[in-house]
Coordinates of C-alpha atoms in Angstrom, one line a residue:
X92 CA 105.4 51.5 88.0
X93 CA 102.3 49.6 89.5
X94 CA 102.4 46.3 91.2
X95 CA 100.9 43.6 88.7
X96 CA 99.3 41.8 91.9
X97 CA 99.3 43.4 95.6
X98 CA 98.9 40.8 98.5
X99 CA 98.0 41.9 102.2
X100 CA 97.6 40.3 105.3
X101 CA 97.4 36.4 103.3
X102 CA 97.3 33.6 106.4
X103 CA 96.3 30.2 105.9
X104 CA 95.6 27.8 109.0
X105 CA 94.6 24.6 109.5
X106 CA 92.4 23.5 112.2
X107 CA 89.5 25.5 114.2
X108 CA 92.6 27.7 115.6
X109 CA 91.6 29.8 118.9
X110 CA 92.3 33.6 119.8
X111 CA 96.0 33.2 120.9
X112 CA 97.2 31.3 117.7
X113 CA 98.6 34.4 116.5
X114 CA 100.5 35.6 119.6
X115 CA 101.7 31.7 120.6
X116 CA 103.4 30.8 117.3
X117 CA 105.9 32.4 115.0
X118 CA 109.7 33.1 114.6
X119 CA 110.0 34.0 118.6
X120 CA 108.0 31.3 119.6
X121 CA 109.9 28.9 117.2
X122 CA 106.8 26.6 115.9
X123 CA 103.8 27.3 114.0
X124 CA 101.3 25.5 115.5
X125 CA 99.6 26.6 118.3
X126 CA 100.4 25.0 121.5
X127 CA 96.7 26.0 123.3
X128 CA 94.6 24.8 120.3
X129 CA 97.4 22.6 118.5
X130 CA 96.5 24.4 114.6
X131 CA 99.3 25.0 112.2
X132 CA 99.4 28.8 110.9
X133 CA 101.0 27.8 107.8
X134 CA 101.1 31.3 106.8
X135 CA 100.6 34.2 108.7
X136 CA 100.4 38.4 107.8
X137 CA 102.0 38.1 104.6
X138 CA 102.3 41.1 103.0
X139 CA 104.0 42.3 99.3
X140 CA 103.8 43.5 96.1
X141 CA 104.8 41.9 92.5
X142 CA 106.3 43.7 89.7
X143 CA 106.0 43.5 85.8
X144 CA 108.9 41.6 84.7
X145 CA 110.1 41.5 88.1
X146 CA 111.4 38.3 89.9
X147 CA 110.4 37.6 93.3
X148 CA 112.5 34.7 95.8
X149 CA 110.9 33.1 98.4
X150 CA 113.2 31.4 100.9
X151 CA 112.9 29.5 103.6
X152 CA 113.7 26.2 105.4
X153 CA 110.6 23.2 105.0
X154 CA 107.8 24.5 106.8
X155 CA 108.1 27.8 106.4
X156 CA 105.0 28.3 104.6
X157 CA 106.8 29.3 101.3
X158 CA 104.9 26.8 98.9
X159 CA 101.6 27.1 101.1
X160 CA 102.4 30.7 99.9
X161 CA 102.3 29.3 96.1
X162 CA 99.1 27.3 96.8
X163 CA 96.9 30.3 97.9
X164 CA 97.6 32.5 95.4
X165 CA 97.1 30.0 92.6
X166 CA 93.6 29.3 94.2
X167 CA 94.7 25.4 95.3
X168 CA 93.8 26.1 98.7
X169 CA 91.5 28.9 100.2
X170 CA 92.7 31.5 102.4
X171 CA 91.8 32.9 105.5
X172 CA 92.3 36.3 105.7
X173 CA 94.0 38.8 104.0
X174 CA 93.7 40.6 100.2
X175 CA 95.0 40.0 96.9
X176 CA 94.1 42.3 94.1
X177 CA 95.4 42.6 90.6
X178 CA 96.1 45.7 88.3
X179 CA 94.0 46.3 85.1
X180 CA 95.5 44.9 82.6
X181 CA 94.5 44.1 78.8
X182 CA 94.3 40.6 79.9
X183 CA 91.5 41.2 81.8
X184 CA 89.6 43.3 79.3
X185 CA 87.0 40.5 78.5
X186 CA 86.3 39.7 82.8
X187 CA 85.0 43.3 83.7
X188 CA 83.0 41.9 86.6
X189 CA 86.4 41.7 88.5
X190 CA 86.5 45.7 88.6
X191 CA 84.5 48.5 90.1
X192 CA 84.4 51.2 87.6
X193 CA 87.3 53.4 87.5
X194 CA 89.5 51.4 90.0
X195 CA 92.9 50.7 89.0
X196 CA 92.7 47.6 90.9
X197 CA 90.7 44.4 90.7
X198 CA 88.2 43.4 94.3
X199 CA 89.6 40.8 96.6
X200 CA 90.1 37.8 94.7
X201 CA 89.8 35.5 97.6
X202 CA 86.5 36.7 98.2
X203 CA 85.4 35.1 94.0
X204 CA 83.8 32.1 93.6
X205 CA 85.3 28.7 92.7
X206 CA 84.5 29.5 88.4
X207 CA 85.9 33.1 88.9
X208 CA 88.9 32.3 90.6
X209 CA 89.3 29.2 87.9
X210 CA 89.1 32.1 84.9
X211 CA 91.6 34.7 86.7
X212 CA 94.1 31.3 86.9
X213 CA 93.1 30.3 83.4
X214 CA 93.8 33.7 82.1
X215 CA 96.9 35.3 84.4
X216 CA 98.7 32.2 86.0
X217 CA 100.4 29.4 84.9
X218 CA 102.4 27.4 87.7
X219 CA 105.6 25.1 87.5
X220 CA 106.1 22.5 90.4
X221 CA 109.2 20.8 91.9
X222 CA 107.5 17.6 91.7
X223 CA 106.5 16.6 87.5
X224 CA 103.7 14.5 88.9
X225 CA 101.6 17.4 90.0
X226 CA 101.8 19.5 87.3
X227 CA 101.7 17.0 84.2
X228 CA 99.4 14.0 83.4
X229 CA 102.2 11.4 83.3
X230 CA 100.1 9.3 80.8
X231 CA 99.0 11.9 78.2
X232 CA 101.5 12.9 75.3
X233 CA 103.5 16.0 76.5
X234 CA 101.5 18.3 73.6
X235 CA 98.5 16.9 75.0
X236 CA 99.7 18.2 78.3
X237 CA 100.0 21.6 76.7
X238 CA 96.9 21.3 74.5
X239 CA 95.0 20.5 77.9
X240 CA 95.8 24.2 79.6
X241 CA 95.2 25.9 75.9
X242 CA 91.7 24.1 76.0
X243 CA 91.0 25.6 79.6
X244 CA 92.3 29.1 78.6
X245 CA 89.5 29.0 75.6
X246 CA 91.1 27.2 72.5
X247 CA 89.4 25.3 70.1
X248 CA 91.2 25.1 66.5
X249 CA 92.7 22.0 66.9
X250 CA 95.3 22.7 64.4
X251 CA 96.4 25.9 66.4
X252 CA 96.5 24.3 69.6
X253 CA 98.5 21.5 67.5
X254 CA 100.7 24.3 66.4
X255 CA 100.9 26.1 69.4
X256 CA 102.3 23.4 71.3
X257 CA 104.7 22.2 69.1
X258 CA 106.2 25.8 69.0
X259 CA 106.3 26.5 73.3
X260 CA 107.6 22.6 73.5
X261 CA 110.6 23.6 70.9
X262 CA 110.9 26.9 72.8
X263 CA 111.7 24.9 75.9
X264 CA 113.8 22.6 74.3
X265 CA 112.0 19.9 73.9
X266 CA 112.5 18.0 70.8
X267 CA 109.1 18.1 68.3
X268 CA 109.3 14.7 66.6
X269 CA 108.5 13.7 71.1
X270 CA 105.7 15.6 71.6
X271 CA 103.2 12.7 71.0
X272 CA 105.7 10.9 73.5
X273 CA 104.1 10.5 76.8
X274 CA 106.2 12.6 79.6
X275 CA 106.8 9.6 82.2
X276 CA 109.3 8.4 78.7
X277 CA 111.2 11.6 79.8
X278 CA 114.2 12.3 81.9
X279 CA 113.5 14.8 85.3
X280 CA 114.8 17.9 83.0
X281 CA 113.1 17.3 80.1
X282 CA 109.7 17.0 82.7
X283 CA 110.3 19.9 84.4
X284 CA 110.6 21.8 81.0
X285 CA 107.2 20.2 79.3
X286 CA 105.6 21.5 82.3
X287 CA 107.0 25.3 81.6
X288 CA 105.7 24.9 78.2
X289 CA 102.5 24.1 79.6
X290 CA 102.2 27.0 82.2
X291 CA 103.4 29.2 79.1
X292 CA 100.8 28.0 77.1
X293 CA 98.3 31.0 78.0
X294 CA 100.9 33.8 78.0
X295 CA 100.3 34.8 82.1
X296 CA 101.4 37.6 83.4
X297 CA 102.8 35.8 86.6
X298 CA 104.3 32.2 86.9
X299 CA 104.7 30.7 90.2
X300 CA 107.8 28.2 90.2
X301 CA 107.7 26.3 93.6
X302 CA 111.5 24.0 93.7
X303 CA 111.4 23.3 90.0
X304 CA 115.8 22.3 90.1
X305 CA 115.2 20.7 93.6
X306 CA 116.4 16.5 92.4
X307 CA 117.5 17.3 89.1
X308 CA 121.7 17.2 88.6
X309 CA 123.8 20.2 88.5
X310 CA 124.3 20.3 84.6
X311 CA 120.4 19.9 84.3
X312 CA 119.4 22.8 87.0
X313 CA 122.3 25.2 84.9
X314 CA 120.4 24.3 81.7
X315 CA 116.5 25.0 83.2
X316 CA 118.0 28.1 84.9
X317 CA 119.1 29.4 81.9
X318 CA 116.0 28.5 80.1
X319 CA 113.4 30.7 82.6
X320 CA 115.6 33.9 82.7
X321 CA 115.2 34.1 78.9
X322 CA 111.9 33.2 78.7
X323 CA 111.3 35.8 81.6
X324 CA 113.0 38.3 79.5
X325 CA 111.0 37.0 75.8
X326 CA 107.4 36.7 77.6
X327 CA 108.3 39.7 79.9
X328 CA 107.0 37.3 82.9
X329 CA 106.4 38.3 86.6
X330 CA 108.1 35.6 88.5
X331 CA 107.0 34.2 92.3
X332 CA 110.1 32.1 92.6
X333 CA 109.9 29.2 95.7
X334 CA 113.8 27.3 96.6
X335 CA 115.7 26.7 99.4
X336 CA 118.5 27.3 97.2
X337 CA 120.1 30.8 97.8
X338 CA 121.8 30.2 94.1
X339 CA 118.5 29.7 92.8
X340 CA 117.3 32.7 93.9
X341 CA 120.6 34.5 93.5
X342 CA 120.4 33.9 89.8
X343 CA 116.7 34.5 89.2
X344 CA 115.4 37.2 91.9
X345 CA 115.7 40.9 91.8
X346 CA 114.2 40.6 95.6
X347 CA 113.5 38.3 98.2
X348 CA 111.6 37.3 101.1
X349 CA 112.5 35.4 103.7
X350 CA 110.2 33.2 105.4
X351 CA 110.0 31.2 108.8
X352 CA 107.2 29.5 110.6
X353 CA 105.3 31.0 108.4
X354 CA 106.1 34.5 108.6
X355 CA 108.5 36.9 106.9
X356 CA 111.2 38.2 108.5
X357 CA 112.9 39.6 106.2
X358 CA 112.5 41.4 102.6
X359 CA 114.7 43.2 100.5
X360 CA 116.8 43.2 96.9
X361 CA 118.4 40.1 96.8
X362 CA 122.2 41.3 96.7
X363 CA 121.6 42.8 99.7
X364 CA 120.0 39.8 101.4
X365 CA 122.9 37.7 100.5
X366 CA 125.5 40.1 101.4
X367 CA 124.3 42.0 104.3
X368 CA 121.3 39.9 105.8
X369 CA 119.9 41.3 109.5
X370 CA 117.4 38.9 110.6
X371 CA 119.5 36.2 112.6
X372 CA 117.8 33.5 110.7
X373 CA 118.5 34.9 107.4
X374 CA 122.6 35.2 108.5
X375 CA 122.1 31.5 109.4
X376 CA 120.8 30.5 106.4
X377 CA 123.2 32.5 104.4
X378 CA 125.8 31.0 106.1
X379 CA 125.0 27.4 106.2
X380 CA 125.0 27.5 102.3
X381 CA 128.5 29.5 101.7

């Protein structure tokens, strides 16, 4: 089986950075920012591949470049270095200019433009974030919310995209007779799951969730838990899956990575992260949430 998306060497840095960044920061030097130049390497060298209907953790205490991660593959922010190419699929039938001819995979897409990389998101991606506010317009109805990423993705019957939201906000659980409710009129859960609707809305291939239980209560995270690993399973979904919280990823993720100062430092199938870690860091972080 082929990777759906294969990433190589990603970094991201901020600041002019010098020619010792690399060597001066990092697990062994415990920071990740340069002490001769003072830039952050936010990520650094991160290398792995993503699997159809596979679920992928990515853990890490704050500031290990986990959710800078997130942002650079979803085209928020713009690399700088490394690959990330994606498998021909019938999804990208109708975008041929991604491919050379008789390559399995697509060019570099951090080398597209600004339009390109907005029709790869548009058609692939969807994206579910641990704070409502960034993901949802707060003041438009929660099927307008919907109705907004159908629109980008190439809708135009407004009765379908009418239709089609009603149907992924009753999927998530949202009651239809609130759909023309605005989302801030909504509790954390009920947020969190308008914005999976949304980031369902153009049937990706791969959904990034970055924290999306981090603030709600117990009995809420159970109940959104539940709600992605069946629609994983329905939407056979490839899932990049951002938490500090070993459960989370325990639950969701076949494998993990493990991340500090932005670098990985470990990678493996989950269960045996959990159970038999070897990076020191990882048996600290293990531990500190038994």
């Amino acid at each position: 089986m082929q990777p759906v998306i294969k990433v190589r060497g990603l970094a991201k840095r901020f600041g002019a950075g010098c020619d010792r960044c690399a060597s001066s920061t990092g697990p062994e030097a415990e920071t990740n920012q340069c002490p001769h130049c003072g830039a952050v390497l936010a990520c650094n060298d991160v290398s792995f591949d993503l699997f159809p209907n596979e679920a992928l953790g990515i853990v890490g205490e704050s500031g290990s470049g986990k959710s800078t991660l997130v942002r650079l593959l979803h085209f928020e922010w713009d690399a700088c270095a490394g690959t990330v190419e994606l498998a021909r699929t019938p999804q990208l039938a109708h975008l041929p200019e991604f491919f050379t001819e008789g390559e399995a995979y697509s060019r570099n897409l951090l080398g597209l433009s600004q339009f390109q990389k907005r029709q790869v998101r548009n058609a692939l991606m969807g994206i579910v974030y641990q704070n409502p506010y960034l993901g949802l317009r707060m003041q438009v109805s929660a099927g307008g919310n919907v109705a907004e990423r159908l629109l980008g993705a190439g809708w135009r019957n407004i009765a379908a995209i009418r239709s089609r939201a009603a149907e992924l906000l009753a999927r998530t659980e949202i009651p239809v007779a609130r759909m023309d409710e605005p989302p801030r009129n909504f509790s954390g859960g009920m947020q969190q799951r308008v914005q999976i609707a949304k980031a369902l809305s153009n049937k990706p291939l791969i959904l990034f969730l970055d924290e999306v239980t981090t603030g709600l209560d117990l009995s809420v995270q159970a109940r959104v838990l539940d709600l992605i690993r069946s629609l994983r399973e329905e939407f056979q979904l490839s899932l990049l899956v951002v938490s500090h919280d070993l459960g989370v990823i325990n639950l969701l993720c076949h494998r993990t990575m493990v991340m500090k100062y932005g670098r990985v430092v470990e990678a493996g199938l989950t269960d045996q992260i959990l159970q038999d870690p070897q990076h020191r860091y990882t048996q600290l972080l293990v531990a500190s949430q038994l």
